[in-house]
Amino acid sequence: MQRDSRAFPPPAIILLGQAGLATARRLQAAVPGARVLGLSGRVEGADLGYAEFGETLRGLYLEATPIIALCAAGIVIRTLAPLLERKGAEPPVLAVAEDGSAVVPLLGGLGGVNELARTLASALAVAPAITTSGELRFGTCLLNPPAGYALADLEQGKRFVADLLGGASVRIEGQAPWLEAAQLPVAEAASRTIRVTPRLRDGRRDELLIHPRTVVARVSPPIAADQVRRALAEAGLALAALACLVAAPAQANVPALEWAAGELAVPLRFLADDQALPPLVHATPEVRLYLSDQPVDPFGIGRARGRLTVIGLGPGAAGLMVPAARRALDEAEDLLGYETYVKMAGPFRPGQRLHGSDNREELARARHAFEIAAEGRRVVVISSGDPGVFAMASAVLEALHGSRDPRWHAVDLRILPGVSAALATAARAGAPLGHDFCVMSLSDNLKPWAVIETRLAHAAAADLVLAFYNPISKARPWQLGRALEILRCHRDDDTRVVLGRDVGRPGETLTATRLGALRPEQVDMRTLVIVGSSTTTGFARDGGGEWIYTPRWYPTAPG
């Protein structure tokens, strides 16, 4: 089934140099959700940084992300050439001159690249360099019908368009409003026909078959995609005419429904009754088919299954956010989190709702997120670092565990990993977490200090590398000092220590010191403290400083 161009995520605007930033921002304003990616070290002020052009471009292409590259078309072509023989969804790919003087669609003719080119060209007040013969001649791309319609056979369609370009005339049978404004060679006695119908029909050389998405299938589990296919065939309806699957709201968490919709490449909607559906035309025990005389907008039927995704931004640098988290942010309708983290999660597209709150309202935030997701919306809860490390994933699960609301339990809950502060600091320093380690929070807001002391003593005695979150604050100025006293009972003064402050954010600092020299006043709440084990060591690095690491081996115990 042909992929609707609306299914692609927002585009990535790729910059190689600073000169194109102003043009990139004009393009971004014209395409909601687009992100500007700048080459690290050469572009300042981009939304995200990247290290290597070819690797980044190929990665975006393989993820089916539309690409707008502000560089020469030849660079893009040579970079993507090794991937072009692979099968799969081909996203729109365009080259745009840095000064905005040219917009050149390169790839993705069936993914709406020419439509995107016109949008970008309009924003830049230039003419797009569209070279598609059929579109130039007829004013429309017959092989890429608009939303709500699907081409039955792409290869046959290519032959059909070639015939029209060769001089054949055509007649139109069925409702196709967008073709009324096209410059097609229409004639009553034409030997070629564009037929618009939801009905099954054998492909013919002299016919371009387009299916309007006018069929809705209400299904009940257990259900499989093959059962829907059989019901459509029995009713004489084309699979490509299927607009969506519909099920009862109480079945929202049944995996078979998601699998069937995914295999059929249609949305899954939840609706309590059939009153809003078109007339019933066919029924089996598992599937009821409804047929409209106009294309159906599936997003106007019932609601989707709500999705709640818990993500971590990483330590702060855009390049250290995992791609899956960025995609979740781009797809979200509602974003919740500590106000500071929500602001860090941009750019946002128009229509996204932001719900910032105080950092101490975690359970209330989690409950609010479930209430919104239960309405069928796509919700993201934002943490820094990794959401499962002293962050929102635990609060979200605690809220769900304490709820008996079936709507909450029907929500599609996803937790995506992130780069924690401990991992980011360790990477900057080298590999101090290269062997067994322990991560602890020194905050006693949610656990007694006596428990912290006990755990700290056992971890220190076990010769584990330790990473401390929340090491000190104005309300707890003494606790780091006490923690160091306990550590010094088990570690010598030469033990390696790494202090990472705001790692991954502007103004980051990294300090290597020793346990005997460490003082609490060197640390604040924005500092991650790593205390090495007996085997943690270091050596000088070129340019100054040290590489700190913990070997993967451990000395064999005597005897």
Coordinates of C-alpha atoms in Angstrom, one line a residue:
M1 CA 0.0 0.0 0.0
Q2 CA 1.3 3.4 -1.0
R3 CA 2.5 5.5 1.9
D4 CA 0.7 8.8 2.5
S5 CA 3.2 11.7 2.5
R6 CA 1.6 12.9 5.7
A7 CA 3.0 9.8 7.5
F8 CA 6.6 11.2 7.3
P9 CA 7.9 13.0 10.4
P10 CA 8.7 16.7 10.2
P11 CA 11.7 17.5 8.0
A12 CA 15.3 18.0 9.1
I13 CA 16.9 21.2 7.7
I14 CA 20.7 20.4 7.3
L15 CA 23.3 23.2 7.5
L16 CA 26.9 22.9 6.6
G17 CA 27.8 26.5 7.2
Q18 CA 26.7 29.5 9.2
A19 CA 25.8 31.5 6.0
G20 CA 22.6 29.4 5.5
L21 CA 21.1 29.9 9.0
A22 CA 18.8 32.8 8.1
T23 CA 17.5 30.8 5.1
A24 CA 17.0 27.8 7.3
R25 CA 14.9 29.8 9.8
R26 CA 12.7 31.0 6.9
L27 CA 12.2 27.4 5.8
Q28 CA 11.5 26.3 9.3
A29 CA 8.8 28.9 9.7
A30 CA 7.0 27.5 6.6
V31 CA 7.1 23.8 7.7
P32 CA 5.7 23.1 11.2
G33 CA 7.9 20.9 13.4
A34 CA 11.0 21.1 11.2
R35 CA 14.4 21.2 13.0
V36 CA 17.5 22.9 12.0
L37 CA 20.7 20.8 12.3
G38 CA 24.0 22.5 12.1
L39 CA 27.5 21.0 11.7
S40 CA 29.2 21.2 15.0
G41 CA 32.1 23.6 15.1
R42 CA 30.9 25.5 12.0
V43 CA 27.3 26.4 12.8
E44 CA 26.1 28.3 15.9
G45 CA 22.5 28.8 16.8
A46 CA 21.0 25.6 15.2
D47 CA 18.4 23.6 17.1
L48 CA 20.7 20.5 17.1
G49 CA 24.3 19.8 16.3
Y50 CA 25.7 16.9 14.3
A51 CA 29.3 15.7 13.9
E52 CA 29.5 14.1 10.4
F53 CA 27.4 15.1 7.4
G54 CA 27.3 11.8 5.5
E55 CA 26.5 9.7 8.4
T56 CA 23.8 12.1 9.6
L57 CA 22.2 12.4 6.1
R58 CA 22.1 8.7 5.6
G59 CA 20.7 8.1 9.1
L60 CA 17.8 10.5 8.5
Y61 CA 17.1 8.9 5.1
L62 CA 17.0 5.4 6.6
E63 CA 14.6 6.7 9.3
A64 CA 12.3 8.1 6.5
T65 CA 12.8 11.7 7.7
P66 CA 12.4 14.3 5.0
I67 CA 15.6 16.1 4.3
I68 CA 16.1 19.8 3.3
A69 CA 19.9 20.2 2.7
L70 CA 21.2 23.7 2.3
C71 CA 24.1 22.8 0.0
A72 CA 24.9 21.8 -3.5
A73 CA 22.6 19.1 -5.0
G74 CA 25.6 17.0 -6.0
I75 CA 26.8 16.6 -2.4
V76 CA 23.4 15.2 -1.4
I77 CA 23.2 12.9 -4.4
R78 CA 26.7 11.4 -3.8
T79 CA 26.0 11.0 -0.1
L80 CA 22.7 9.1 -0.5
A81 CA 23.7 7.2 -3.7
P82 CA 24.6 4.0 -1.8
L83 CA 21.1 3.8 -0.3
L84 CA 19.0 4.4 -3.3
E85 CA 18.7 0.8 -4.4
R86 CA 17.3 -0.3 -1.1
K87 CA 13.5 -0.9 -0.9
G88 CA 11.4 1.1 1.6
A89 CA 9.7 4.4 2.1
E90 CA 11.5 7.1 0.2
P91 CA 11.2 10.4 2.1
P92 CA 11.3 13.8 0.3
V93 CA 14.9 15.0 -0.2
L94 CA 15.6 18.6 -1.4
A95 CA 18.6 20.8 -2.0
V96 CA 18.2 24.5 -1.2
A97 CA 20.8 27.2 -2.0
E98 CA 22.2 28.8 1.1
D99 CA 21.0 32.2 0.0
G100 CA 17.5 30.9 -0.7
S101 CA 17.8 31.5 -4.5
A102 CA 17.0 27.9 -5.5
V103 CA 14.8 25.0 -4.3
V104 CA 15.6 21.6 -6.0
P105 CA 13.5 18.5 -5.3
L106 CA 15.7 15.4 -5.6
L107 CA 14.0 12.4 -4.2
G108 CA 10.6 11.3 -3.0
G109 CA 8.3 12.0 -5.9
L110 CA 5.7 9.7 -4.4
G111 CA 6.2 11.1 -0.9
G112 CA 5.2 14.7 -1.8
V113 CA 8.6 16.2 -2.5
N114 CA 7.2 18.5 -5.2
E115 CA 4.5 19.7 -2.9
L116 CA 7.1 20.4 -0.2
A117 CA 9.3 22.1 -2.8
R118 CA 6.4 24.5 -3.7
T119 CA 5.9 25.3 0.0
L120 CA 9.6 26.1 0.5
A121 CA 9.8 28.1 -2.7
S122 CA 6.8 30.1 -1.7
A123 CA 8.4 31.0 1.6
L124 CA 11.6 32.1 -0.3
A125 CA 9.7 33.9 -3.1
V126 CA 11.4 31.8 -5.8
A127 CA 10.2 29.2 -8.4
P128 CA 10.8 25.5 -7.4
A129 CA 13.0 23.6 -9.9
I130 CA 10.4 20.8 -10.5
T131 CA 11.4 18.5 -13.4
T132 CA 8.8 15.8 -13.2
S133 CA 7.5 15.5 -16.7
G134 CA 3.9 14.4 -15.8
E135 CA 3.5 17.1 -13.2
L136 CA 4.9 19.8 -15.4
R137 CA 2.6 18.8 -18.3
F138 CA -0.6 18.1 -16.4
G139 CA -0.3 20.2 -13.3
T140 CA -0.7 17.2 -10.9
C141 CA 1.2 14.0 -10.0
L142 CA -1.2 11.2 -11.0
L143 CA 1.1 8.7 -9.3
N144 CA 0.8 10.5 -5.9
P145 CA -2.9 11.2 -5.3
P146 CA -3.8 13.5 -2.4
A147 CA -4.7 12.4 1.1
G148 CA -7.8 10.2 1.1
Y149 CA -6.9 8.4 -2.2
A150 CA -4.5 5.6 -3.1
L151 CA -3.0 4.4 -6.4
A152 CA -3.8 0.8 -7.0
D153 CA -0.7 -0.2 -8.9
L154 CA 2.4 2.0 -9.2
E155 CA 4.1 0.2 -12.1
Q156 CA 0.9 0.2 -14.1
G157 CA 0.5 3.8 -13.3
K158 CA 3.9 4.7 -14.6
R159 CA 3.0 3.0 -18.0
F160 CA -0.3 4.9 -18.0
V161 CA 1.3 8.3 -17.5
A162 CA 3.9 7.5 -20.2
D163 CA 1.0 6.8 -22.6
L164 CA -0.5 10.2 -21.8
L165 CA 2.8 11.9 -22.2
G166 CA 3.0 10.1 -25.6
G167 CA -0.2 11.8 -26.7
A168 CA -3.0 9.5 -25.5
S169 CA -6.2 11.2 -24.3
V170 CA -8.1 10.2 -21.2
R171 CA -11.6 10.2 -19.6
I172 CA -12.4 10.3 -15.9
E173 CA -14.9 8.0 -14.2
G174 CA -15.7 8.5 -10.6
Q175 CA -15.3 11.4 -8.2
A176 CA -11.9 13.0 -8.4
P177 CA -12.2 16.7 -7.4
W178 CA -8.5 17.4 -7.6
L179 CA -8.4 16.4 -11.2
E180 CA -10.8 19.1 -12.2
A181 CA -8.1 21.7 -12.1
A182 CA -5.5 19.6 -13.9
Q183 CA -4.5 20.1 -17.5
L184 CA -5.2 16.5 -18.6
P185 CA -6.0 15.7 -22.3
V186 CA -9.6 14.8 -21.5
A187 CA -11.9 13.5 -24.3
E188 CA -15.2 11.6 -24.2
A189 CA -14.0 9.0 -26.7
A190 CA -10.6 8.6 -25.1
S191 CA -8.9 5.2 -25.1
R192 CA -7.5 5.7 -21.6
T193 CA -9.6 5.9 -18.4
I194 CA -8.8 7.2 -14.9
R195 CA -11.2 5.2 -12.7
V196 CA -11.9 6.3 -9.1
T197 CA -13.7 3.5 -7.2
P198 CA -13.4 1.6 -3.9
R199 CA -14.3 -1.6 -5.8
L200 CA -12.0 -4.5 -6.6
R201 CA -11.1 -4.4 -10.3
D202 CA -8.5 -6.2 -12.4
G203 CA -5.7 -3.9 -13.6
R204 CA -5.8 -3.0 -17.3
R205 CA -3.1 -1.2 -19.4
D206 CA -5.7 1.4 -20.5
E207 CA -6.9 2.2 -17.0
L208 CA -5.4 4.1 -14.1
L209 CA -7.1 2.8 -11.0
I210 CA -7.4 5.0 -7.9
H211 CA -9.1 3.9 -4.8
P212 CA -10.8 6.5 -2.5
R213 CA -10.3 5.6 1.1
T214 CA -14.0 5.3 1.9
V215 CA -14.2 2.0 3.8
V216 CA -14.2 1.7 7.6
A217 CA -13.8 -1.7 9.3
R218 CA -15.1 -2.3 12.8
V219 CA -13.3 -5.2 14.3
S220 CA -13.4 -7.3 17.5
P221 CA -10.5 -9.3 18.9
P222 CA -9.2 -11.8 18.3
I223 CA -8.6 -10.2 14.9
A224 CA -5.9 -10.6 12.3
A225 CA -5.1 -8.6 9.2
D226 CA -6.0 -11.6 7.0
Q227 CA -9.6 -11.6 8.4
V228 CA -10.0 -8.0 7.3
R229 CA -8.6 -8.7 3.9
R230 CA -11.0 -11.6 3.4
A231 CA -14.0 -9.5 4.4
L232 CA -13.0 -6.8 1.9
A233 CA -12.6 -9.4 -0.8
E234 CA -16.0 -10.9 0.0
A235 CA -17.6 -7.5 -0.3
G236 CA -15.8 -6.7 -3.5
L237 CA -13.9 -3.8 -2.0
A238 CA -10.2 -3.0 -2.5
L239 CA -7.8 -3.2 0.3
A240 CA -6.4 0.2 -0.7
A241 CA -9.9 1.7 -0.1
L242 CA -9.6 0.9 3.7
A243 CA -9.4 4.2 5.7
C244 CA -9.1 2.8 9.2
L245 CA -10.0 0.1 11.7
V246 CA -12.4 0.9 14.5
A247 CA -12.8 -1.0 17.8
A248 CA -14.6 -0.6 21.2
P249 CA -12.8 1.7 23.7
A250 CA -12.5 -1.1 26.2
Q251 CA -10.3 -3.0 23.8
A252 CA -7.7 -0.3 23.5
N253 CA -4.9 -2.3 25.1
V254 CA -5.5 -5.5 23.0
P255 CA -2.2 -6.1 21.1
A256 CA -3.9 -7.9 18.2
L257 CA -5.7 -4.7 17.2
E258 CA -2.4 -2.8 17.0
W259 CA -0.8 -5.6 15.0
A260 CA -3.6 -5.8 12.5
A261 CA -3.7 -2.0 11.9
G262 CA 0.1 -1.9 11.6
E263 CA 0.1 -4.7 9.0
L264 CA -2.7 -3.1 7.0
A265 CA -1.0 0.4 7.3
V266 CA -4.1 2.2 8.5
P267 CA -5.0 4.1 11.7
L268 CA -6.7 2.4 14.6
R269 CA -9.6 4.3 16.2
F270 CA -11.8 3.6 19.2
L271 CA -15.5 4.3 19.1
A272 CA -18.3 3.2 21.5
D273 CA -21.1 2.8 18.9
D274 CA -21.7 2.9 15.1
Q275 CA -23.8 6.0 14.9
A276 CA -20.9 8.1 13.5
L277 CA -20.0 5.5 10.8
P278 CA -21.2 5.3 7.2
P279 CA -23.8 2.7 6.1
L280 CA -23.0 -1.0 6.8
V281 CA -22.4 -3.0 3.6
H282 CA -20.9 -6.3 4.8
A283 CA -20.5 -8.2 8.0
T284 CA -18.7 -11.3 9.3
P285 CA -18.4 -12.5 12.9
E286 CA -15.1 -10.6 13.3
V287 CA -15.4 -7.7 10.8
R288 CA -18.2 -5.2 9.8
L289 CA -17.5 -3.0 6.8
Y290 CA -19.0 0.5 6.3
L291 CA -18.8 2.3 3.0
S292 CA -19.0 6.1 2.6
D293 CA -19.6 8.0 -0.7
Q294 CA -16.7 10.3 0.2
P295 CA -13.1 9.7 1.4
V296 CA -13.2 9.2 5.2
D297 CA -11.0 11.2 7.6
P298 CA -10.0 8.5 10.1
F299 CA -8.9 11.2 12.6
G300 CA -12.5 12.5 12.7
I301 CA -13.8 9.1 14.0
G302 CA -13.7 8.4 17.7
R303 CA -10.3 8.7 19.2
A304 CA -6.9 7.1 19.0
R305 CA -5.4 5.0 21.8
G306 CA -3.7 7.4 24.1
R307 CA 0.1 7.2 24.3
L308 CA 2.2 8.4 27.2
T309 CA 6.0 8.4 26.5
V310 CA 8.5 9.1 29.2
I311 CA 11.7 10.5 27.8
G312 CA 15.0 11.9 29.0
L313 CA 16.7 14.9 27.4
G314 CA 20.1 13.6 28.2
P315 CA 22.5 15.8 30.1
G316 CA 21.5 18.9 28.1
A317 CA 23.4 18.9 24.7
A318 CA 21.0 18.3 21.8
G319 CA 23.5 15.9 20.3
L320 CA 23.3 13.7 23.4
M321 CA 19.5 13.2 23.2
V322 CA 18.7 9.8 21.7
P323 CA 16.8 10.0 18.3
A324 CA 13.8 8.1 19.6
A325 CA 13.3 10.8 22.3
R326 CA 13.5 13.5 19.7
R327 CA 10.9 11.7 17.6
A328 CA 8.6 11.4 20.5
L329 CA 8.8 15.1 21.2
D330 CA 8.1 15.9 17.6
E331 CA 5.0 13.7 17.5
A332 CA 3.6 14.7 20.9
E333 CA 0.4 16.7 21.3
D334 CA 1.1 17.5 25.0
L335 CA 4.4 17.9 26.8
L336 CA 4.7 17.8 30.6
G337 CA 7.7 18.3 32.9
Y338 CA 9.6 20.6 35.1
E339 CA 9.4 24.1 33.6
T340 CA 13.1 24.2 32.8
Y341 CA 13.2 20.9 31.1
V342 CA 10.1 21.7 29.0
K343 CA 11.8 24.8 27.7
M344 CA 14.9 22.8 26.8
A345 CA 12.9 20.3 24.8
G346 CA 12.1 22.7 21.9
P347 CA 11.7 23.6 19.1
F348 CA 8.0 23.0 19.2
R349 CA 5.5 22.9 16.3
P350 CA 2.3 25.0 16.4
G351 CA -0.5 23.3 18.3
Q352 CA 1.7 21.5 20.8
R353 CA 0.5 22.1 24.3
L354 CA 3.1 22.7 27.0
H355 CA 2.5 21.9 30.7
G356 CA 5.3 23.1 32.8
S357 CA 5.3 22.7 36.6
D358 CA 7.4 22.8 39.7
N359 CA 10.2 20.2 40.1
R360 CA 8.6 18.8 43.3
E361 CA 5.2 17.9 41.7
E362 CA 6.2 14.6 40.2
L363 CA 3.2 12.4 41.1
A364 CA 0.7 15.2 40.3
R365 CA 2.4 15.6 36.9
A366 CA 2.3 11.9 36.3
R367 CA -1.4 11.7 37.1
H368 CA -2.1 14.7 34.9
A369 CA -0.3 13.0 32.0
F370 CA -2.4 9.9 32.3
E371 CA -5.6 12.0 32.3
I372 CA -4.6 13.7 29.1
A373 CA -3.4 10.5 27.4
A374 CA -6.7 8.7 28.4
E375 CA -8.4 11.2 26.1
G376 CA -6.6 9.6 23.2
R377 CA -3.8 12.2 22.9
R378 CA 0.0 11.6 22.4
V379 CA 1.7 12.8 25.6
V380 CA 5.3 13.1 26.5
V381 CA 6.6 13.4 30.1
I382 CA 10.1 15.0 30.1
S383 CA 13.0 14.3 32.4
S384 CA 16.6 15.3 32.2
G385 CA 19.2 12.6 31.8
D386 CA 17.6 9.1 31.7
P387 CA 14.0 9.1 32.8
G388 CA 14.5 5.9 34.9
V389 CA 17.4 7.3 37.0
F390 CA 16.1 9.5 39.8
A391 CA 13.5 10.9 37.4
M392 CA 10.0 10.7 36.1
A393 CA 9.7 7.1 34.9
S394 CA 9.4 5.8 38.5
A395 CA 6.8 8.5 39.3
V396 CA 4.7 7.6 36.2
L397 CA 4.7 3.9 37.1
E398 CA 3.9 4.7 40.8
A399 CA 0.9 6.7 39.6
L400 CA -0.3 3.9 37.3
H401 CA 0.3 1.3 40.1
G402 CA -2.0 3.3 42.4
S403 CA -4.8 3.8 39.9
R404 CA -7.8 1.6 39.2
D405 CA -8.9 3.7 36.3
P406 CA -9.2 1.3 33.3
R407 CA -8.6 4.3 31.0
W408 CA -5.2 4.8 32.5
H409 CA -4.3 1.1 32.1
A410 CA -5.4 1.2 28.5
V411 CA -2.9 3.9 27.7
D412 CA 0.1 2.9 25.5
L413 CA 2.9 3.6 28.0
R414 CA 6.5 3.8 26.6
I415 CA 9.7 4.6 28.5
L416 CA 12.6 5.6 26.4
P417 CA 16.2 5.5 27.7
G418 CA 18.4 8.6 27.8
V419 CA 22.0 9.5 28.6
S420 CA 22.2 10.0 32.4
A421 CA 24.4 12.6 34.0
A422 CA 26.6 9.8 35.4
L423 CA 27.2 8.4 31.9
A424 CA 27.8 11.8 30.4
T425 CA 30.3 12.9 33.0
A426 CA 32.1 9.5 32.9
A427 CA 32.4 9.8 29.1
R428 CA 33.9 13.3 29.4
A429 CA 36.4 12.0 31.9
G430 CA 37.2 8.7 30.1
A431 CA 35.8 5.6 31.6
P432 CA 35.7 5.7 35.4
L433 CA 32.6 3.5 35.3
G434 CA 34.4 0.8 33.4
H435 CA 33.9 -1.8 36.2
D436 CA 31.2 -2.4 38.8
F437 CA 29.7 0.8 40.1
C438 CA 26.9 2.2 42.3
V439 CA 24.7 5.2 41.7
M440 CA 23.3 7.0 44.7
S441 CA 21.4 10.1 45.5
L442 CA 22.5 11.9 48.7
S443 CA 19.2 13.6 49.0
D444 CA 17.2 12.6 52.1
N445 CA 13.9 14.2 50.8
L446 CA 12.5 10.7 49.9
K447 CA 14.5 8.4 52.1
P448 CA 16.0 8.6 55.6
W449 CA 19.6 9.7 55.9
A450 CA 20.3 6.6 58.0
V451 CA 19.5 4.5 54.9
I452 CA 21.9 6.6 52.8
E453 CA 24.7 6.1 55.4
T454 CA 24.2 2.4 55.5
R455 CA 24.1 2.0 51.7
L456 CA 27.1 4.2 51.3
A457 CA 29.2 2.3 53.9
H458 CA 28.4 -1.1 52.2
A459 CA 29.1 0.3 48.7
A460 CA 32.4 1.8 49.8
A461 CA 33.4 -1.4 51.6
A462 CA 32.6 -3.4 48.4
D463 CA 35.1 -1.2 46.5
L464 CA 32.5 -0.1 44.0
V465 CA 33.0 3.1 42.0
L466 CA 30.4 5.6 43.3
A467 CA 28.4 8.2 41.4
F468 CA 26.6 10.8 43.5
Y469 CA 23.5 12.7 42.4
N470 CA 22.1 15.6 44.5
P471 CA 25.4 15.7 46.4
I472 CA 24.7 19.0 48.3
S473 CA 22.3 21.9 48.6
K474 CA 21.6 25.0 50.8
A475 CA 19.2 22.9 52.8
R476 CA 21.7 20.1 53.2
P477 CA 25.2 21.7 53.4
W478 CA 26.6 19.0 55.7
Q479 CA 25.7 15.7 54.1
L480 CA 28.4 15.5 51.4
G481 CA 31.0 16.1 54.2
R482 CA 29.6 13.2 56.1
A483 CA 29.5 11.0 53.0
L484 CA 33.2 11.8 52.5
E485 CA 34.0 10.8 56.0
I486 CA 32.4 7.4 55.4
L487 CA 34.3 7.0 52.1
R488 CA 37.6 7.8 53.7
C489 CA 37.2 4.9 56.1
H490 CA 37.4 2.6 53.0
R491 CA 39.4 4.5 50.4
D492 CA 42.9 6.1 50.5
D493 CA 43.4 9.8 49.9
D494 CA 44.8 9.1 46.4
T495 CA 41.5 7.7 45.1
R496 CA 40.5 9.3 41.9
V497 CA 37.5 11.7 41.9
V498 CA 35.7 13.4 39.0
L499 CA 33.5 16.4 39.3
G500 CA 31.2 17.1 36.3
R501 CA 29.2 20.3 36.5
D502 CA 26.5 21.0 33.9
V503 CA 28.0 18.4 31.6
G504 CA 26.4 18.8 28.2
R505 CA 25.2 22.3 28.9
P506 CA 26.7 25.7 28.3
G507 CA 29.4 26.4 30.9
E508 CA 30.2 22.8 31.6
T509 CA 33.3 22.1 33.8
L510 CA 35.1 18.9 34.4
T511 CA 37.5 18.6 37.4
A512 CA 39.8 15.6 38.2
T513 CA 41.0 15.5 41.8
R514 CA 41.7 13.1 44.6
L515 CA 39.6 12.0 47.6
G516 CA 42.0 13.5 50.1
A517 CA 41.8 16.9 48.4
L518 CA 38.0 17.0 47.8
R519 CA 36.1 19.6 49.8
P520 CA 32.3 20.0 49.9
E521 CA 32.6 23.7 48.8
Q522 CA 33.8 22.4 45.4
V523 CA 30.4 20.9 44.7
D524 CA 26.8 22.1 44.3
M525 CA 23.5 20.5 43.2
R526 CA 24.4 20.8 39.6
T527 CA 27.6 18.7 40.1
L528 CA 27.8 15.0 39.5
V529 CA 30.5 13.4 41.7
I530 CA 32.3 10.2 40.7
V531 CA 34.5 8.5 43.3
G532 CA 36.7 5.8 41.9
S533 CA 37.5 2.4 43.3
S534 CA 40.9 1.1 44.4
T535 CA 41.7 0.2 40.7
T536 CA 40.6 3.5 39.1
T537 CA 43.6 5.2 37.5
G538 CA 44.5 7.9 35.1
F539 CA 47.2 9.3 32.7
A540 CA 47.9 12.5 31.0
R541 CA 46.0 13.4 27.9
D542 CA 47.4 15.5 25.0
G543 CA 46.4 19.1 25.5
G544 CA 46.2 18.9 29.2
G545 CA 44.2 17.2 31.9
E546 CA 43.9 13.4 32.5
W547 CA 42.1 10.4 31.2
I548 CA 40.5 8.7 34.1
Y549 CA 39.4 5.1 33.8
T550 CA 38.6 1.9 35.8
P551 CA 40.1 -1.2 34.2
R552 CA 37.7 -4.1 33.4
W553 CA 39.8 -6.6 35.4
Y554 CA 40.0 -6.8 39.1
P555 CA 42.9 -8.2 41.2
T556 CA 42.5 -11.8 42.2
A557 CA 41.9 -12.3 46.0
P558 CA 44.8 -13.9 47.8
G559 CA 44.6 -17.6 48.8

